[in-house]
């Protein structure tokens, strides 16, 4: 379901539902918090750069969480950083989404047993929408994760609360 | 350029019994063991003496020797009492092209070592790391705070061999 499968009844007029319009607007301009943690952040930056071009999905890094729609947790979440991530997430305006990128952020990764300083999964502090596996995930994998998130937003309802 | 043996002789002349031993058993590189409460003065001498000129501290690290009495606990962990912690100094003279390793040993129960942060400025953060992870107190350090772990970390020093990670930190579950 998108905008363009609806009938054009006249020039410059598109008929759609408010729900579809909002969802389309939201999923087409996911501004991300300009924020990275570890080696995953390098892949995230590569995804933003010209070769993979995150911008074609409307993803632009914003310098403030108050202007952002999505936070990509790209890397090892230490216990020290977890408190800051929680605060960043709380500072974002609704609707807000979380992509957990890489094994560390998904479940602690290689630090799962002896990482005395690592939070074993960012979902212990903030709710995650999409998990991207990999160590680190290639830019293609992150793009796939973003498209999964877009799919999720496309099926959201204004009245029915999701997740 | 001087060998560790020659430097040991020089130090022995100047500081007598505060220089504890020279260890030159191969395959380990030779190192000199120094009293932890004279290391500051020794380092100043090593830096400023014309024949030594150790102008660079390459690394300073803390070590838990875990040579005390080990007591197994019910949960499978161990507690260690007695024994020593140590600090290892790797020095280099970029002028004279020689290197030196120094070790100090300090009791685990009251680990106190003189700070060398005013001899080499880079020692400041290295000593903070050794304090943070091993728990060695550096006397006269300008700013002895944790550097890697959070400031409010209360569970102790993580690289001690008998360290136990807490269940929770600020309401976040720590174990897997």
mmCIF file of C-alpha atoms in Angstrom:
data_model
loop_
_atom_site.group_PDB
_atom_site.id
_atom_site.type_symbol
_atom_site.label_atom_id
_atom_site.label_comp_id
_atom_site.label_asym_id
_atom_site.label_seq_id
_atom_site.Cartn_x
_atom_site.Cartn_y
_atom_site.Cartn_z
ATOM 1 C CA UNK A 1 0.000 0.000 0.000
ATOM 2 C CA UNK A 2 1.464 3.302 -1.044
ATOM 3 C CA UNK A 3 0.346 6.571 -2.411
ATOM 4 C CA UNK A 4 0.612 5.895 -6.096
ATOM 5 C CA UNK A 5 -1.661 2.891 -6.279
ATOM 6 C CA UNK A 6 -4.631 5.220 -5.601
ATOM 7 C CA UNK A 7 -6.624 6.792 -8.367
ATOM 8 C CA UNK A 8 -5.717 10.155 -9.844
ATOM 9 C CA UNK A 9 -9.099 11.757 -10.235
ATOM 10 C CA UNK A 10 -7.794 15.102 -11.384
ATOM 11 C CA UNK A 11 -4.537 16.937 -12.090
ATOM 12 C CA UNK A 12 -2.399 17.419 -8.997
ATOM 13 C CA UNK A 13 -4.794 15.515 -6.778
ATOM 14 C CA UNK A 14 -3.929 12.259 -5.104
ATOM 15 C CA UNK A 15 -6.458 10.425 -3.031
ATOM 16 C CA UNK A 16 -5.195 8.420 -0.129
ATOM 17 C CA UNK A 17 -5.851 7.806 3.539
ATOM 18 C CA UNK A 18 -4.344 9.970 6.248
ATOM 19 C CA UNK A 19 -2.713 6.864 7.655
ATOM 20 C CA UNK A 20 -0.915 6.063 4.422
ATOM 21 C CA UNK A 21 0.135 9.663 3.985
ATOM 22 C CA UNK A 22 1.671 9.881 7.444
ATOM 23 C CA UNK A 23 3.346 6.510 7.123
ATOM 24 C CA UNK A 24 4.747 7.408 3.718
ATOM 25 C CA UNK A 25 6.086 10.711 5.027
ATOM 26 C CA UNK A 26 7.625 9.071 8.063
ATOM 27 C CA UNK A 27 9.323 6.205 6.282
ATOM 28 C CA UNK A 28 10.684 8.431 3.532
ATOM 29 C CA UNK A 29 12.595 10.818 5.732
ATOM 30 C CA UNK A 30 14.057 8.860 8.599
ATOM 31 C CA UNK A 31 16.538 11.268 10.085
ATOM 32 C CA UNK A 32 19.039 9.476 12.227
ATOM 33 C CA UNK A 33 20.858 10.652 15.335
ATOM 34 C CA UNK A 34 24.420 11.440 14.308
ATOM 35 C CA UNK A 35 25.967 8.963 16.663
ATOM 36 C CA UNK A 36 28.241 5.940 16.472
ATOM 37 C CA UNK A 37 29.923 3.658 18.984
ATOM 38 C CA UNK A 38 32.525 1.262 17.566
ATOM 39 C CA UNK A 39 33.600 -0.522 14.376
ATOM 40 C CA UNK A 40 29.928 -0.807 13.309
ATOM 41 C CA UNK A 41 29.908 2.982 13.139
ATOM 42 C CA UNK A 42 32.559 2.800 10.406
ATOM 43 C CA UNK A 43 30.212 0.612 8.352
ATOM 44 C CA UNK A 44 27.363 3.001 9.142
ATOM 45 C CA UNK A 45 29.463 5.901 7.871
ATOM 46 C CA UNK A 46 30.292 3.891 4.749
ATOM 47 C CA UNK A 47 26.562 3.378 4.273
ATOM 48 C CA UNK A 48 26.046 7.127 4.525
ATOM 49 C CA UNK A 49 28.795 7.850 2.044
ATOM 50 C CA UNK A 50 28.373 8.156 -1.697
ATOM 51 C CA UNK A 51 28.806 4.510 -2.704
ATOM 52 C CA UNK A 52 25.866 3.146 -0.684
ATOM 53 C CA UNK A 53 24.172 6.524 -0.231
ATOM 54 C CA UNK A 54 21.844 6.348 2.762
ATOM 55 C CA UNK A 55 20.427 9.651 1.611
ATOM 56 C CA UNK A 56 18.475 8.009 -1.198
ATOM 57 C CA UNK A 57 16.296 6.495 1.557
ATOM 58 C CA UNK A 58 15.927 9.907 3.164
ATOM 59 C CA UNK A 59 18.335 9.047 5.967
ATOM 60 C CA UNK A 60 20.315 12.107 6.978
ATOM 61 C CA UNK A 61 22.410 12.320 10.143
ATOM 62 C CA UNK A 62 21.125 15.046 12.452
ATOM 63 C CA UNK A 63 23.325 16.626 15.096
ATOM 64 C CA UNK A 64 20.563 16.701 17.698
ATOM 65 C CA UNK A 65 18.324 13.903 18.991
ATOM 66 C CA UNK A 66 15.482 16.441 19.080
ATOM 67 C CA UNK A 67 15.466 16.569 15.269
ATOM 68 C CA UNK A 68 15.783 12.819 14.763
ATOM 69 C CA UNK A 69 13.435 9.961 14.027
ATOM 70 C CA UNK A 70 15.714 6.947 14.272
ATOM 71 C CA UNK A 71 18.711 6.029 16.372
ATOM 72 C CA UNK A 72 21.083 3.451 14.906
ATOM 73 C CA UNK A 73 22.921 1.876 17.837
ATOM 74 C CA UNK A 74 26.066 0.984 15.927
ATOM 75 C CA UNK A 75 28.534 -0.789 18.169
ATOM 76 C CA UNK A 76 29.390 -2.028 21.633
ATOM 77 C CA UNK A 77 27.144 -0.540 24.287
ATOM 78 C CA UNK A 78 29.186 -0.197 27.450
ATOM 79 C CA UNK A 79 27.406 0.201 30.753
ATOM 80 C CA UNK A 80 28.791 3.721 30.930
ATOM 81 C CA UNK A 81 27.367 4.561 27.505
ATOM 82 C CA UNK A 82 24.038 2.795 28.111
ATOM 83 C CA UNK A 83 22.869 5.563 30.418
ATOM 84 C CA UNK A 84 23.726 8.141 27.748
ATOM 85 C CA UNK A 85 21.966 6.149 25.018
ATOM 86 C CA UNK A 86 18.868 5.977 27.183
ATOM 87 C CA UNK A 87 18.985 9.740 27.627
ATOM 88 C CA UNK A 88 19.494 10.307 23.873
ATOM 89 C CA UNK A 89 16.510 8.075 23.153
ATOM 90 C CA UNK A 90 14.358 9.905 25.672
ATOM 91 C CA UNK A 91 15.289 13.236 24.085
ATOM 92 C CA UNK A 92 13.986 12.140 20.667
ATOM 93 C CA UNK A 93 10.456 13.254 19.763
ATOM 94 C CA UNK A 94 7.803 10.654 18.927
ATOM 95 C CA UNK A 95 7.453 8.780 16.636
ATOM 96 C CA UNK A 96 10.915 7.338 17.180
ATOM 97 C CA UNK A 97 12.561 4.137 16.052
ATOM 98 C CA UNK A 98 15.618 2.124 17.040
ATOM 99 C CA UNK A 99 17.857 0.004 14.810
ATOM 100 C CA UNK A 100 20.265 -2.188 16.738
ATOM 101 C CA UNK A 101 23.265 -2.710 14.468
ATOM 102 C CA UNK A 102 25.732 -5.567 14.985
ATOM 103 C CA UNK A 103 26.202 -8.416 17.427
ATOM 104 C CA UNK A 104 27.433 -6.269 20.327
ATOM 105 C CA UNK A 105 24.390 -4.111 20.330
ATOM 106 C CA UNK A 106 22.066 -7.079 19.720
ATOM 107 C CA UNK A 107 23.292 -9.330 22.507
ATOM 108 C CA UNK A 108 26.764 -8.342 23.749
ATOM 109 C CA UNK A 109 28.594 -10.038 20.873
ATOM 110 C CA UNK A 110 32.100 -11.283 21.706
ATOM 111 C CA UNK A 111 31.825 -9.643 25.130
ATOM 112 C CA UNK A 112 28.874 -11.762 26.219
ATOM 113 C CA UNK A 113 30.758 -13.719 28.885
ATOM 114 C CA UNK A 114 33.801 -11.778 30.078
ATOM 115 C CA UNK A 115 32.799 -8.245 29.141
ATOM 116 C CA UNK A 116 32.514 -6.797 32.613
ATOM 117 C CA UNK A 117 31.839 -3.378 31.093
ATOM 118 C CA UNK A 118 29.401 -4.308 28.306
ATOM 119 C CA UNK A 119 25.621 -4.226 28.327
ATOM 120 C CA UNK A 120 24.443 -7.532 26.870
ATOM 121 C CA UNK A 121 22.069 -6.042 24.323
ATOM 122 C CA UNK A 122 20.818 -2.489 23.943
ATOM 123 C CA UNK A 123 17.253 -3.811 24.252
ATOM 124 C CA UNK A 124 17.846 -3.885 27.996
ATOM 125 C CA UNK A 125 17.580 -0.097 28.055
ATOM 126 C CA UNK A 126 15.592 0.988 24.974
ATOM 127 C CA UNK A 127 12.992 -0.820 22.793
ATOM 128 C CA UNK A 128 14.496 -2.045 19.515
ATOM 129 C CA UNK A 129 12.540 -2.161 16.235
ATOM 130 C CA UNK A 130 15.030 -3.883 13.942
ATOM 131 C CA UNK A 131 18.061 -6.011 14.769
ATOM 132 C CA UNK A 132 20.792 -6.131 12.125
ATOM 133 C CA UNK A 133 23.078 -9.148 12.609
ATOM 134 C CA UNK A 134 26.753 -9.123 11.682
ATOM 135 C CA UNK A 135 30.126 -8.299 13.159
ATOM 136 C CA UNK A 136 30.118 -5.713 11.801
ATOM 137 C CA UNK A 137 27.237 -5.891 9.288
ATOM 138 C CA UNK A 138 28.090 -4.847 5.762
ATOM 139 C CA UNK A 139 26.403 -1.714 4.437
ATOM 140 C CA UNK A 140 24.022 -3.929 2.437
ATOM 141 C CA UNK A 141 22.879 -5.534 5.680
ATOM 142 C CA UNK A 142 22.250 -2.156 7.271
ATOM 143 C CA UNK A 143 20.286 -1.069 4.186
ATOM 144 C CA UNK A 144 18.221 -4.236 4.491
ATOM 145 C CA UNK A 145 17.611 -3.389 8.152
ATOM 146 C CA UNK A 146 16.481 0.072 7.193
ATOM 147 C CA UNK A 147 14.129 -1.324 4.563
ATOM 148 C CA UNK A 148 12.690 -3.680 7.177
ATOM 149 C CA UNK A 149 12.054 -0.676 9.395
ATOM 150 C CA UNK A 150 10.381 1.140 6.501
ATOM 151 C CA UNK A 151 8.161 -1.885 5.959
ATOM 152 C CA UNK A 152 7.257 -1.816 9.619
ATOM 153 C CA UNK A 153 6.356 1.879 9.472
ATOM 154 C CA UNK A 154 4.351 1.345 6.268
ATOM 155 C CA UNK A 155 2.034 -1.029 8.150
ATOM 156 C CA UNK A 156 1.616 1.157 11.212
ATOM 157 C CA UNK A 157 -1.806 2.396 12.223
ATOM 158 C CA UNK A 158 -2.655 5.782 13.674
ATOM 159 C CA UNK A 159 -5.327 4.399 15.976
ATOM 160 C CA UNK A 160 -3.949 0.997 16.798
ATOM 161 C CA UNK A 161 -0.866 1.245 18.950
ATOM 162 C CA UNK A 162 1.902 -0.937 17.607
ATOM 163 C CA UNK A 163 4.658 -2.457 19.737
ATOM 164 C CA UNK B 1 73.763 3.372 25.079
ATOM 165 C CA UNK B 2 73.668 1.360 28.291
ATOM 166 C CA UNK B 3 72.585 -2.164 29.129
ATOM 167 C CA UNK B 4 70.244 -3.009 31.996
ATOM 168 C CA UNK B 5 73.253 -4.341 33.958
ATOM 169 C CA UNK B 6 75.115 -1.043 33.630
ATOM 170 C CA UNK B 7 72.034 0.953 34.606
ATOM 171 C CA UNK B 8 71.513 -1.340 37.573
ATOM 172 C CA UNK B 9 75.045 -0.646 38.777
ATOM 173 C CA UNK B 10 74.487 3.101 38.452
ATOM 174 C CA UNK B 11 71.211 2.933 40.357
ATOM 175 C CA UNK B 12 72.694 0.678 43.017
ATOM 176 C CA UNK B 13 75.434 3.222 43.657
ATOM 177 C CA UNK B 14 72.941 6.042 44.055
ATOM 178 C CA UNK B 15 70.006 4.417 45.856
ATOM 179 C CA UNK B 16 71.639 1.422 47.628
ATOM 180 C CA UNK B 17 69.187 -1.061 49.091
ATOM 181 C CA UNK B 18 66.095 0.668 47.618
ATOM 182 C CA UNK B 19 67.003 -0.978 44.326
ATOM 183 C CA UNK B 20 65.936 -4.493 45.121
ATOM 184 C CA UNK B 21 67.227 -6.698 42.326
ATOM 185 C CA UNK B 22 68.210 -7.060 38.738
ATOM 186 C CA UNK B 23 66.475 -9.917 37.003
ATOM 187 C CA UNK B 24 68.187 -11.001 33.820
ATOM 188 C CA UNK B 25 66.959 -14.553 33.430
ATOM 189 C CA UNK B 26 66.231 -15.280 29.792
ATOM 190 C CA UNK B 27 63.943 -15.462 27.839
ATOM 191 C CA UNK B 28 62.415 -12.514 29.712
ATOM 192 C CA UNK B 29 64.109 -9.204 29.020
ATOM 193 C CA UNK B 30 66.098 -7.952 32.019
ATOM 194 C CA UNK B 31 64.229 -5.771 34.471
ATOM 195 C CA UNK B 32 65.077 -3.928 37.665
ATOM 196 C CA UNK B 33 62.903 -4.188 40.764
ATOM 197 C CA UNK B 34 62.609 -0.960 42.736
ATOM 198 C CA UNK B 35 61.009 -0.055 46.059
ATOM 199 C CA UNK B 36 57.547 1.464 45.319
ATOM 200 C CA UNK B 37 58.161 4.337 47.735
ATOM 201 C CA UNK B 38 61.325 5.544 45.959
ATOM 202 C CA UNK B 39 60.239 5.077 42.335
ATOM 203 C CA UNK B 40 59.491 8.792 41.918
ATOM 204 C CA UNK B 41 63.030 9.781 42.811
ATOM 205 C CA UNK B 42 64.532 6.955 40.738
ATOM 206 C CA UNK B 43 62.536 8.018 37.705
ATOM 207 C CA UNK B 44 63.645 11.633 38.036
ATOM 208 C CA UNK B 45 67.221 10.410 38.124
ATOM 209 C CA UNK B 46 66.696 8.152 35.103
ATOM 210 C CA UNK B 47 65.193 11.033 33.153
ATOM 211 C CA UNK B 48 67.663 13.749 34.083
ATOM 212 C CA UNK B 49 70.987 11.949 34.331
ATOM 213 C CA UNK B 50 73.216 12.757 31.393
ATOM 214 C CA UNK B 51 74.240 9.155 30.776
ATOM 215 C CA UNK B 52 70.679 7.803 30.920
ATOM 216 C CA UNK B 53 68.253 10.421 29.515
ATOM 217 C CA UNK B 54 65.119 8.296 29.649
ATOM 218 C CA UNK B 55 62.925 10.978 28.145
ATOM 219 C CA UNK B 56 60.054 8.703 27.164
ATOM 220 C CA UNK B 57 57.752 6.503 29.215
ATOM 221 C CA UNK B 58 56.538 4.052 26.584
ATOM 222 C CA UNK B 59 54.090 2.281 28.825
ATOM 223 C CA UNK B 60 53.022 1.966 32.423
ATOM 224 C CA UNK B 61 50.796 -0.924 33.388
ATOM 225 C CA UNK B 62 49.380 -2.514 36.489
ATOM 226 C CA UNK B 63 49.541 -6.257 37.055
ATOM 227 C CA UNK B 64 47.701 -8.506 39.475
ATOM 228 C CA UNK B 65 50.300 -11.170 40.306
ATOM 229 C CA UNK B 66 47.642 -13.335 42.000
ATOM 230 C CA UNK B 67 50.337 -14.942 44.164
ATOM 231 C CA UNK B 68 48.417 -14.753 47.431
ATOM 232 C CA UNK B 69 46.364 -17.375 49.177
ATOM 233 C CA UNK B 70 43.485 -18.433 46.898
ATOM 234 C CA UNK B 71 40.243 -19.433 48.577
ATOM 235 C CA UNK B 72 37.499 -21.026 46.438
ATOM 236 C CA UNK B 73 33.972 -19.732 47.081
ATOM 237 C CA UNK B 74 30.680 -21.613 46.915
ATOM 238 C CA UNK B 75 29.723 -19.972 43.609
ATOM 239 C CA UNK B 76 32.910 -21.143 41.866
ATOM 240 C CA UNK B 77 34.765 -17.834 42.132
ATOM 241 C CA UNK B 78 37.904 -17.293 44.177
ATOM 242 C CA UNK B 79 39.060 -14.726 46.681
ATOM 243 C CA UNK B 80 42.742 -13.918 47.003
ATOM 244 C CA UNK B 81 44.306 -12.644 50.190
ATOM 245 C CA UNK B 82 47.903 -11.536 50.564
ATOM 246 C CA UNK B 83 50.417 -11.526 47.741
ATOM 247 C CA UNK B 84 51.320 -8.585 45.556
ATOM 248 C CA UNK B 85 50.237 -6.280 42.794
ATOM 249 C CA UNK B 86 52.863 -4.722 40.600
ATOM 250 C CA UNK B 87 53.447 -1.833 38.254
ATOM 251 C CA UNK B 88 55.669 -2.178 35.197
ATOM 252 C CA UNK B 89 57.425 0.778 33.598
ATOM 253 C CA UNK B 90 58.809 0.618 30.066
ATOM 254 C CA UNK B 91 61.259 3.431 29.484
ATOM 255 C CA UNK B 92 63.100 4.539 26.403
ATOM 256 C CA UNK B 93 65.734 7.119 25.697
ATOM 257 C CA UNK B 94 65.152 8.500 22.234
ATOM 258 C CA UNK B 95 68.510 10.294 22.463
ATOM 259 C CA UNK B 96 70.714 7.400 23.574
ATOM 260 C CA UNK B 97 68.607 4.632 21.994
ATOM 261 C CA UNK B 98 68.420 2.403 25.045
ATOM 262 C CA UNK B 99 65.470 0.888 26.836
ATOM 263 C CA UNK B 100 64.728 -0.254 30.362
ATOM 264 C CA UNK B 101 62.047 -2.157 32.228
ATOM 265 C CA UNK B 102 61.347 -1.381 35.855
ATOM 266 C CA UNK B 103 58.970 -3.234 38.159
ATOM 267 C CA UNK B 104 57.664 -2.321 41.573
ATOM 268 C CA UNK B 105 55.830 -4.763 43.830
ATOM 269 C CA UNK B 106 53.307 -3.582 46.391
ATOM 270 C CA UNK B 107 51.169 -5.558 48.866
ATOM 271 C CA UNK B 108 47.673 -6.437 47.614
ATOM 272 C CA UNK B 109 45.976 -5.318 50.825
ATOM 273 C CA UNK B 110 47.439 -1.786 50.759
ATOM 274 C CA UNK B 111 48.802 -1.130 47.261
ATOM 275 C CA UNK B 112 50.652 2.185 47.326
ATOM 276 C CA UNK B 113 53.111 3.342 44.691
ATOM 277 C CA UNK B 114 54.551 6.792 44.170
ATOM 278 C CA UNK B 115 53.161 8.591 41.140
ATOM 279 C CA UNK B 116 55.538 9.480 38.306
ATOM 280 C CA UNK B 117 53.026 11.792 36.621
ATOM 281 C CA UNK B 118 55.254 14.799 37.220
ATOM 282 C CA UNK B 119 58.262 13.018 35.695
ATOM 283 C CA UNK B 120 56.507 12.053 32.447
ATOM 284 C CA UNK B 121 53.149 13.750 31.836
ATOM 285 C CA UNK B 122 51.826 10.725 29.960
ATOM 286 C CA UNK B 123 52.000 8.699 33.164
ATOM 287 C CA UNK B 124 48.957 10.607 34.442
ATOM 288 C CA UNK B 125 46.353 8.655 32.445
ATOM 289 C CA UNK B 126 48.320 5.389 32.565
ATOM 290 C CA UNK B 127 48.260 5.560 36.335
ATOM 291 C CA UNK B 128 44.578 6.376 36.335
ATOM 292 C CA UNK B 129 44.025 3.239 34.234
ATOM 293 C CA UNK B 130 46.077 1.095 36.618
ATOM 294 C CA UNK B 131 44.105 2.563 39.507
ATOM 295 C CA UNK B 132 40.789 1.989 37.754
ATOM 296 C CA UNK B 133 41.328 -1.602 36.624
ATOM 297 C CA UNK B 134 43.767 -3.030 39.195
ATOM 298 C CA UNK B 135 43.234 -0.705 42.156
ATOM 299 C CA UNK B 136 46.740 0.588 42.789
ATOM 300 C CA UNK B 137 46.862 3.849 44.721
ATOM 301 C CA UNK B 138 49.373 6.264 43.269
ATOM 302 C CA UNK B 139 50.640 8.629 45.929
ATOM 303 C CA UNK B 140 50.731 12.340 44.998
ATOM 304 C CA UNK B 141 48.877 11.751 41.726
ATOM 305 C CA UNK B 142 47.325 15.056 40.547
ATOM 306 C CA UNK B 143 43.893 13.594 39.723
ATOM 307 C CA UNK B 144 43.413 9.963 40.706
ATOM 308 C CA UNK B 145 39.931 9.174 39.374
ATOM 309 C CA UNK B 146 38.612 6.240 37.372
ATOM 310 C CA UNK B 147 39.310 6.713 33.681
ATOM 311 C CA UNK B 148 37.539 3.846 31.863
ATOM 312 C CA UNK B 149 34.852 2.522 34.178
ATOM 313 C CA UNK B 150 32.015 4.857 35.249
ATOM 314 C CA UNK B 151 32.889 7.186 38.127
ATOM 315 C CA UNK B 152 30.183 5.616 40.284
ATOM 316 C CA UNK B 153 31.347 2.017 39.696
ATOM 317 C CA UNK B 154 31.248 0.398 43.097
ATOM 318 C CA UNK B 155 32.046 -3.242 42.326
ATOM 319 C CA UNK B 156 35.820 -2.823 42.588
ATOM 320 C CA UNK B 157 38.606 -3.110 40.069
ATOM 321 C CA UNK B 158 37.741 -5.382 37.112
ATOM 322 C CA UNK B 159 41.178 -6.751 36.203
ATOM 323 C CA UNK B 160 41.839 -8.147 39.670
ATOM 324 C CA UNK B 161 41.893 -11.926 39.363
ATOM 325 C CA UNK B 162 39.262 -12.316 42.088
ATOM 326 C CA UNK B 163 36.933 -9.633 40.722
ATOM 327 C CA UNK B 164 33.205 -10.332 40.803
ATOM 328 C CA UNK B 165 30.930 -8.500 38.414
ATOM 329 C CA UNK B 166 27.771 -7.056 39.982
ATOM 330 C CA UNK B 167 24.280 -8.328 39.122
ATOM 331 C CA UNK B 168 22.957 -4.859 38.359
ATOM 332 C CA UNK B 169 24.280 -1.424 37.496
ATOM 333 C CA UNK B 170 21.735 1.410 37.652
ATOM 334 C CA UNK B 171 18.924 -1.109 37.233
ATOM 335 C CA UNK B 172 20.510 -2.696 34.126
ATOM 336 C CA UNK B 173 21.223 -6.396 34.381
ATOM 337 C CA UNK B 174 24.950 -6.961 33.845
ATOM 338 C CA UNK B 175 25.390 -10.771 33.342
ATOM 339 C CA UNK B 176 24.405 -12.294 30.004
#
